[in-house]
Each structure stands twice: as C-alpha cells, then as structure tokens.
C-alpha cells in the first residue's frame, strides 16, 4: 500500500493578499512542507483558468462575486477572477516546497466548465487523468491538504473515496472559505462519503 500526499491549490491567489484569499491560507505552508517527507509520492494541483472562465463573476454581467448561477452541469458559485493562466496569482505560493512534487496537475483550464475536484471537472464526468496516474503507480492511500477545505479539498477527497481510494483529509493542514456554512456541509459530506477527517 503506497501513500500519496495530494496538495490542493496552494497558490498565491488563495492566500492572504490574493484575489480569492482563504483566511489563514499561508499558515499551512510549513505543516504541508513538513508532511511531504512522510509519503511515497507528492502531487500538487494548480487551479488554472483562462481569463474568460465561466466561473468568474466578471464574465456574467450584473452578477456579484459569491452569487450562484446555473450552468448546464448544475449550480455554480461565481468567484472573483482568480488563478488566471500566466499571472502571478496562479503561481504556487513562494513558501511551498516544490522540490518534492512528482506531478503537478492543472485543472479548470476549459473556459466553460469549472473543476474543483482533482479527479473530475464540475460536470462530474470529465476526468483530469489523476486517477489513472495514481493507480498506475499503485498509490492507493491518499491524504489531502491545502485550499480550500470546503471546495477543492472536499470535492477531491469525496471523489477519491468514490473511486475506491482510501481518502483522508488532514484538517490542520487545510483552511476553508466558509461561504454560508459550506465548511460544516463539506465536513458532513466528506464523512458520509467515507472520507477520514484527522
Ligand atoms: C477553489 C473556488 C474556485 C479551491 C478553486 O481551490 O477551493 N475554490 N476555484
Ligand atoms: Zn478556481
């Protein structure tokens, strides 16, 4: 049984001062770096959106950031523009140790569809390819850390459990956006899906 640490979206825009800052996002850099040595593999995800991405409120005239719209694939929160391809905000936070990463997987690069999960885009059907990579390497036991606990971390961990991986979220190495109770909901959804919260 080989173990992978999946580090979700530790990028400039999700840390204090960034376009979609998660409170305390920078506090988890050191704990995440310290965890890397305990695993057989380290995978980083990188939220990676074109400027015309459909998840940006600015691309929906009259819509406020953090409002919800209907997409062909279901409800979608409209975010402030963030992690735009080629901008500093899309870079990994300078405090993150990149030297141990075996794989960087980018997600959200299609303009018409968001991708919270590291495994499937928000239509819940389009795979990112990560499951195949992990299975090919025999990495069956996955621990999730990073940002944001109630969106990309939760969706990734729930998909991992559904796909048959052992999925753990190391809560002390995550921080949440907490939009209208989304943190509590995400924790309940993760538990219901068989994700271990530790
Ligand atoms: C995320 C909202 C939009 C995340 C990414 O990393 O949790 N949240 N894009
Ligand atoms: Zn995003």
Short mmCIF file of C-alpha atoms and ligand atoms in Angstrom, two decimals:
data_model
loop_
_atom_site.label_atom_id
_atom_site.label_comp_id
_atom_site.label_asym_id
_atom_site.label_seq_id
_atom_site.Cartn_x
_atom_site.Cartn_y
_atom_site.Cartn_z
CA UNK A 1 0.00 0.00 0.00
CA UNK A 2 1.67 3.20 -1.15
CA UNK A 3 0.69 6.60 0.13
CA UNK A 4 0.40 9.90 -1.69
CA UNK A 5 0.05 13.41 -0.32
CA UNK A 6 -2.26 15.42 -2.56
CA UNK A 7 -1.64 19.15 -2.05
CA UNK A 8 -4.59 21.16 -3.33
CA UNK A 9 -4.21 24.64 -4.85
CA UNK A 10 -1.54 26.22 -2.61
CA UNK A 11 -1.42 29.26 -4.87
CA UNK A 12 -0.85 32.98 -4.43
CA UNK A 13 -4.48 33.90 -5.17
CA UNK A 14 -5.82 31.63 -2.40
CA UNK A 15 -3.50 33.08 0.25
CA UNK A 16 -3.91 36.38 2.14
CA UNK A 17 -3.45 39.26 -0.32
CA UNK A 18 -4.64 37.13 -3.25
CA UNK A 19 -7.75 37.51 -5.40
CA UNK A 20 -9.71 34.75 -3.63
CA UNK A 21 -7.87 34.72 -0.32
CA UNK A 22 -8.67 32.00 2.19
CA UNK A 23 -8.14 33.21 5.79
CA UNK A 24 -5.01 31.61 7.23
CA UNK A 25 -4.05 30.02 3.91
CA UNK A 26 -0.42 30.95 4.41
CA UNK A 27 -0.33 29.35 7.88
CA UNK A 28 -0.45 25.84 6.45
CA UNK A 29 2.62 26.14 4.19
CA UNK A 30 5.12 24.93 6.80
CA UNK A 31 2.97 22.00 8.00
CA UNK A 32 2.40 20.87 4.41
CA UNK A 33 6.11 21.10 3.57
CA UNK A 34 6.88 19.07 6.70
CA UNK A 35 4.39 16.35 5.75
CA UNK A 36 5.86 15.77 2.28
CA UNK A 37 8.70 13.58 3.55
CA UNK A 38 6.25 11.12 5.13
CA UNK A 39 4.76 9.99 1.80
CA UNK A 40 5.79 7.80 -1.14
CA UNK A 41 4.64 10.46 -3.59
CA UNK A 42 3.58 14.10 -3.60
CA UNK A 43 1.10 15.51 -6.12
CA UNK A 44 0.32 19.22 -6.39
CA UNK A 45 -2.82 20.59 -8.00
CA UNK A 46 -2.95 24.03 -9.62
CA UNK A 47 -6.17 25.91 -10.32
CA UNK A 48 -5.58 27.23 -13.85
CA UNK A 49 -8.24 29.35 -15.53
CA UNK A 50 -8.36 31.28 -18.82
CA UNK A 51 -9.40 34.95 -18.35
CA UNK A 52 -12.81 34.26 -19.93
CA UNK A 53 -13.58 31.44 -17.50
CA UNK A 54 -17.30 30.90 -16.83
CA UNK A 55 -16.75 30.64 -13.04
CA UNK A 56 -15.74 34.33 -12.85
CA UNK A 57 -18.50 36.75 -11.80
CA UNK A 58 -16.93 39.39 -14.06
CA UNK A 59 -17.85 37.25 -17.07
CA UNK A 60 -21.57 37.36 -16.09
CA UNK A 61 -22.76 40.98 -16.49
CA UNK A 62 -24.57 42.14 -13.35
CA UNK A 63 -23.62 39.11 -11.25
CA UNK A 64 -21.98 39.61 -7.86
CA UNK A 65 -18.99 37.57 -6.72
CA UNK A 66 -20.08 34.69 -4.45
CA UNK A 67 -23.56 34.54 -6.01
CA UNK A 68 -24.74 31.26 -7.54
CA UNK A 69 -25.69 30.75 -11.18
CA UNK A 70 -26.99 27.79 -13.15
CA UNK A 71 -24.58 26.16 -15.58
CA UNK A 72 -25.52 23.35 -17.99
CA UNK A 73 -23.94 20.98 -15.42
CA UNK A 74 -25.73 22.45 -12.35
CA UNK A 75 -25.33 25.26 -9.81
CA UNK A 76 -22.01 27.13 -9.84
CA UNK A 77 -20.68 29.75 -7.41
CA UNK A 78 -19.39 32.80 -9.28
CA UNK A 79 -15.96 33.72 -7.95
CA UNK A 80 -13.77 36.78 -8.18
CA UNK A 81 -11.36 36.23 -11.08
CA UNK A 82 -8.51 34.09 -9.72
CA UNK A 83 -5.64 31.85 -10.82
CA UNK A 84 -5.65 33.25 -14.34
CA UNK A 85 -3.19 31.37 -16.56
CA UNK A 86 0.15 33.13 -16.71
CA UNK A 87 -0.48 35.56 -13.84
CA UNK A 88 1.39 35.71 -10.52
CA UNK A 89 -1.83 34.80 -8.73
CA UNK A 90 -1.79 31.41 -10.42
CA UNK A 91 1.75 30.66 -9.23
CA UNK A 92 2.34 28.36 -6.31
CA UNK A 93 2.86 30.28 -3.09
CA UNK A 94 6.59 31.03 -2.79
CA UNK A 95 6.69 29.27 0.58
CA UNK A 96 5.58 25.92 -0.83
CA UNK A 97 8.34 23.33 -1.30
CA UNK A 98 8.08 22.36 -4.96
CA UNK A 99 11.16 20.15 -4.93
CA UNK A 100 9.35 17.02 -3.73
CA UNK A 101 6.45 17.13 -6.18
CA UNK A 102 6.30 14.17 -8.58
CA UNK A 103 3.34 15.55 -10.51
CA UNK A 104 1.58 18.89 -10.97
CA UNK A 105 -1.96 18.52 -12.21
CA UNK A 106 -3.73 21.60 -13.58
CA UNK A 107 -7.50 21.90 -13.53
CA UNK A 108 -10.15 24.38 -14.62
CA UNK A 109 -8.47 25.19 -17.93
CA UNK A 110 -11.64 24.79 -20.02
CA UNK A 111 -13.48 28.13 -20.22
CA UNK A 112 -16.97 26.67 -19.95
CA UNK A 113 -16.53 24.30 -17.04
CA UNK A 114 -15.10 24.67 -13.55
CA UNK A 115 -13.10 21.93 -11.85
CA UNK A 116 -13.00 21.86 -8.05
CA UNK A 117 -12.02 18.20 -7.79
CA UNK A 118 -8.58 16.96 -8.75
CA UNK A 119 -10.30 13.93 -10.34
CA UNK A 120 -13.33 15.21 -12.27
CA UNK A 121 -14.45 18.56 -13.63
CA UNK A 122 -17.68 20.03 -12.26
CA UNK A 123 -19.84 18.13 -14.76
CA UNK A 124 -18.76 15.17 -12.55
CA UNK A 125 -17.87 13.26 -15.74
CA UNK A 126 -14.79 14.74 -17.42
CA UNK A 127 -11.72 13.10 -15.86
CA UNK A 128 -8.50 15.01 -15.18
CA UNK A 129 -6.38 11.86 -15.55
CA UNK A 130 -5.23 11.83 -11.91
CA UNK A 131 -6.96 8.55 -11.00
CA UNK A 132 -5.10 6.71 -13.78
CA UNK A 133 -1.77 8.18 -12.71
CA UNK A 134 -2.25 7.14 -9.09
CA UNK A 135 -3.48 3.63 -9.99
CA UNK A 136 -0.60 3.08 -12.41
CA UNK A 137 1.81 3.90 -9.60
CA UNK A 138 -0.01 1.77 -7.02
CA UNK A 139 -0.78 4.80 -4.86
CA UNK A 140 -3.96 3.67 -3.09
CA UNK A 141 -3.88 5.61 0.18
CA UNK A 142 -4.34 9.35 -0.30
CA UNK A 143 -4.07 12.21 2.17
CA UNK A 144 -5.42 15.62 1.19
CA UNK A 145 -4.23 19.03 2.40
CA UNK A 146 -4.42 22.59 1.06
CA UNK A 147 -7.09 25.04 -0.07
CA UNK A 148 -9.92 25.35 0.19
CA UNK A 149 -11.16 22.67 2.59
CA UNK A 150 -14.83 23.21 1.70
CA UNK A 151 -14.41 23.31 -2.08
CA UNK A 152 -11.44 21.79 -3.88
CA UNK A 153 -10.16 19.69 -0.96
CA UNK A 154 -13.62 18.29 -0.14
CA UNK A 155 -14.61 17.57 -3.73
CA UNK A 156 -11.27 15.87 -4.36
CA UNK A 157 -11.41 13.72 -1.24
CA UNK A 158 -15.03 12.68 -1.88
CA UNK A 159 -14.19 11.70 -5.47
CA UNK A 160 -11.17 9.74 -4.25
CA UNK A 161 -13.34 7.76 -1.81
CA UNK A 162 -15.94 7.12 -4.53
CA UNK A 163 -13.18 5.87 -6.83
CA UNK A 164 -12.08 3.33 -4.21
CA UNK A 165 -9.00 5.07 -2.82
CA UNK A 166 -8.53 5.39 0.93
CA UNK A 167 -9.06 9.13 1.44
CA UNK A 168 -8.00 11.15 4.48
CA UNK A 169 -8.15 14.92 4.98
CA UNK A 170 -5.54 16.26 7.39
CA UNK A 171 -7.69 19.11 8.69
CA UNK A 172 -4.91 21.01 10.42
CA UNK A 173 -3.25 21.47 7.03
CA UNK A 174 -6.35 22.93 5.36
CA UNK A 175 -8.28 26.20 5.62
CA UNK A 176 -11.86 26.88 4.46
CA UNK A 177 -13.61 29.68 2.54
CA UNK A 178 -16.75 29.02 4.64
CA UNK A 179 -19.43 30.53 2.43
CA UNK A 180 -22.88 30.28 4.10
CA UNK A 181 -21.94 27.26 6.20
CA UNK A 182 -20.07 25.48 3.42
CA UNK A 183 -17.39 24.23 5.82
CA UNK A 184 -19.81 22.29 8.03
CA UNK A 185 -21.65 20.95 4.98
CA UNK A 186 -18.42 19.83 3.36
CA UNK A 187 -17.29 18.05 6.53
CA UNK A 188 -20.61 16.19 6.76
CA UNK A 189 -20.50 15.31 3.04
CA UNK A 190 -16.94 14.02 3.39
CA UNK A 191 -17.81 11.85 6.38
CA UNK A 192 -20.87 10.48 4.55
CA UNK A 193 -18.68 9.55 1.58
CA UNK A 194 -16.27 7.62 3.81
CA UNK A 195 -13.51 10.23 3.93
CA UNK A 196 -11.45 10.10 7.13
CA UNK A 197 -11.05 13.52 8.81
CA UNK A 198 -7.98 13.64 11.03
C1 LIG B 1 -11.24 26.81 -5.38
C2 LIG B 1 -13.04 28.17 -5.70
C3 LIG B 1 -12.68 28.36 -7.03
C4 LIG B 1 -10.47 25.96 -4.42
C5 LIG B 1 -10.87 26.96 -6.70
O1 LIG B 1 -9.26 25.73 -4.66
O2 LIG B 1 -11.06 25.52 -3.41
N1 LIG B 1 -12.33 27.41 -4.89
N2 LIG B 1 -11.60 27.74 -7.52
ZN1 LIG B 2 -10.95 28.23 -9.47
#
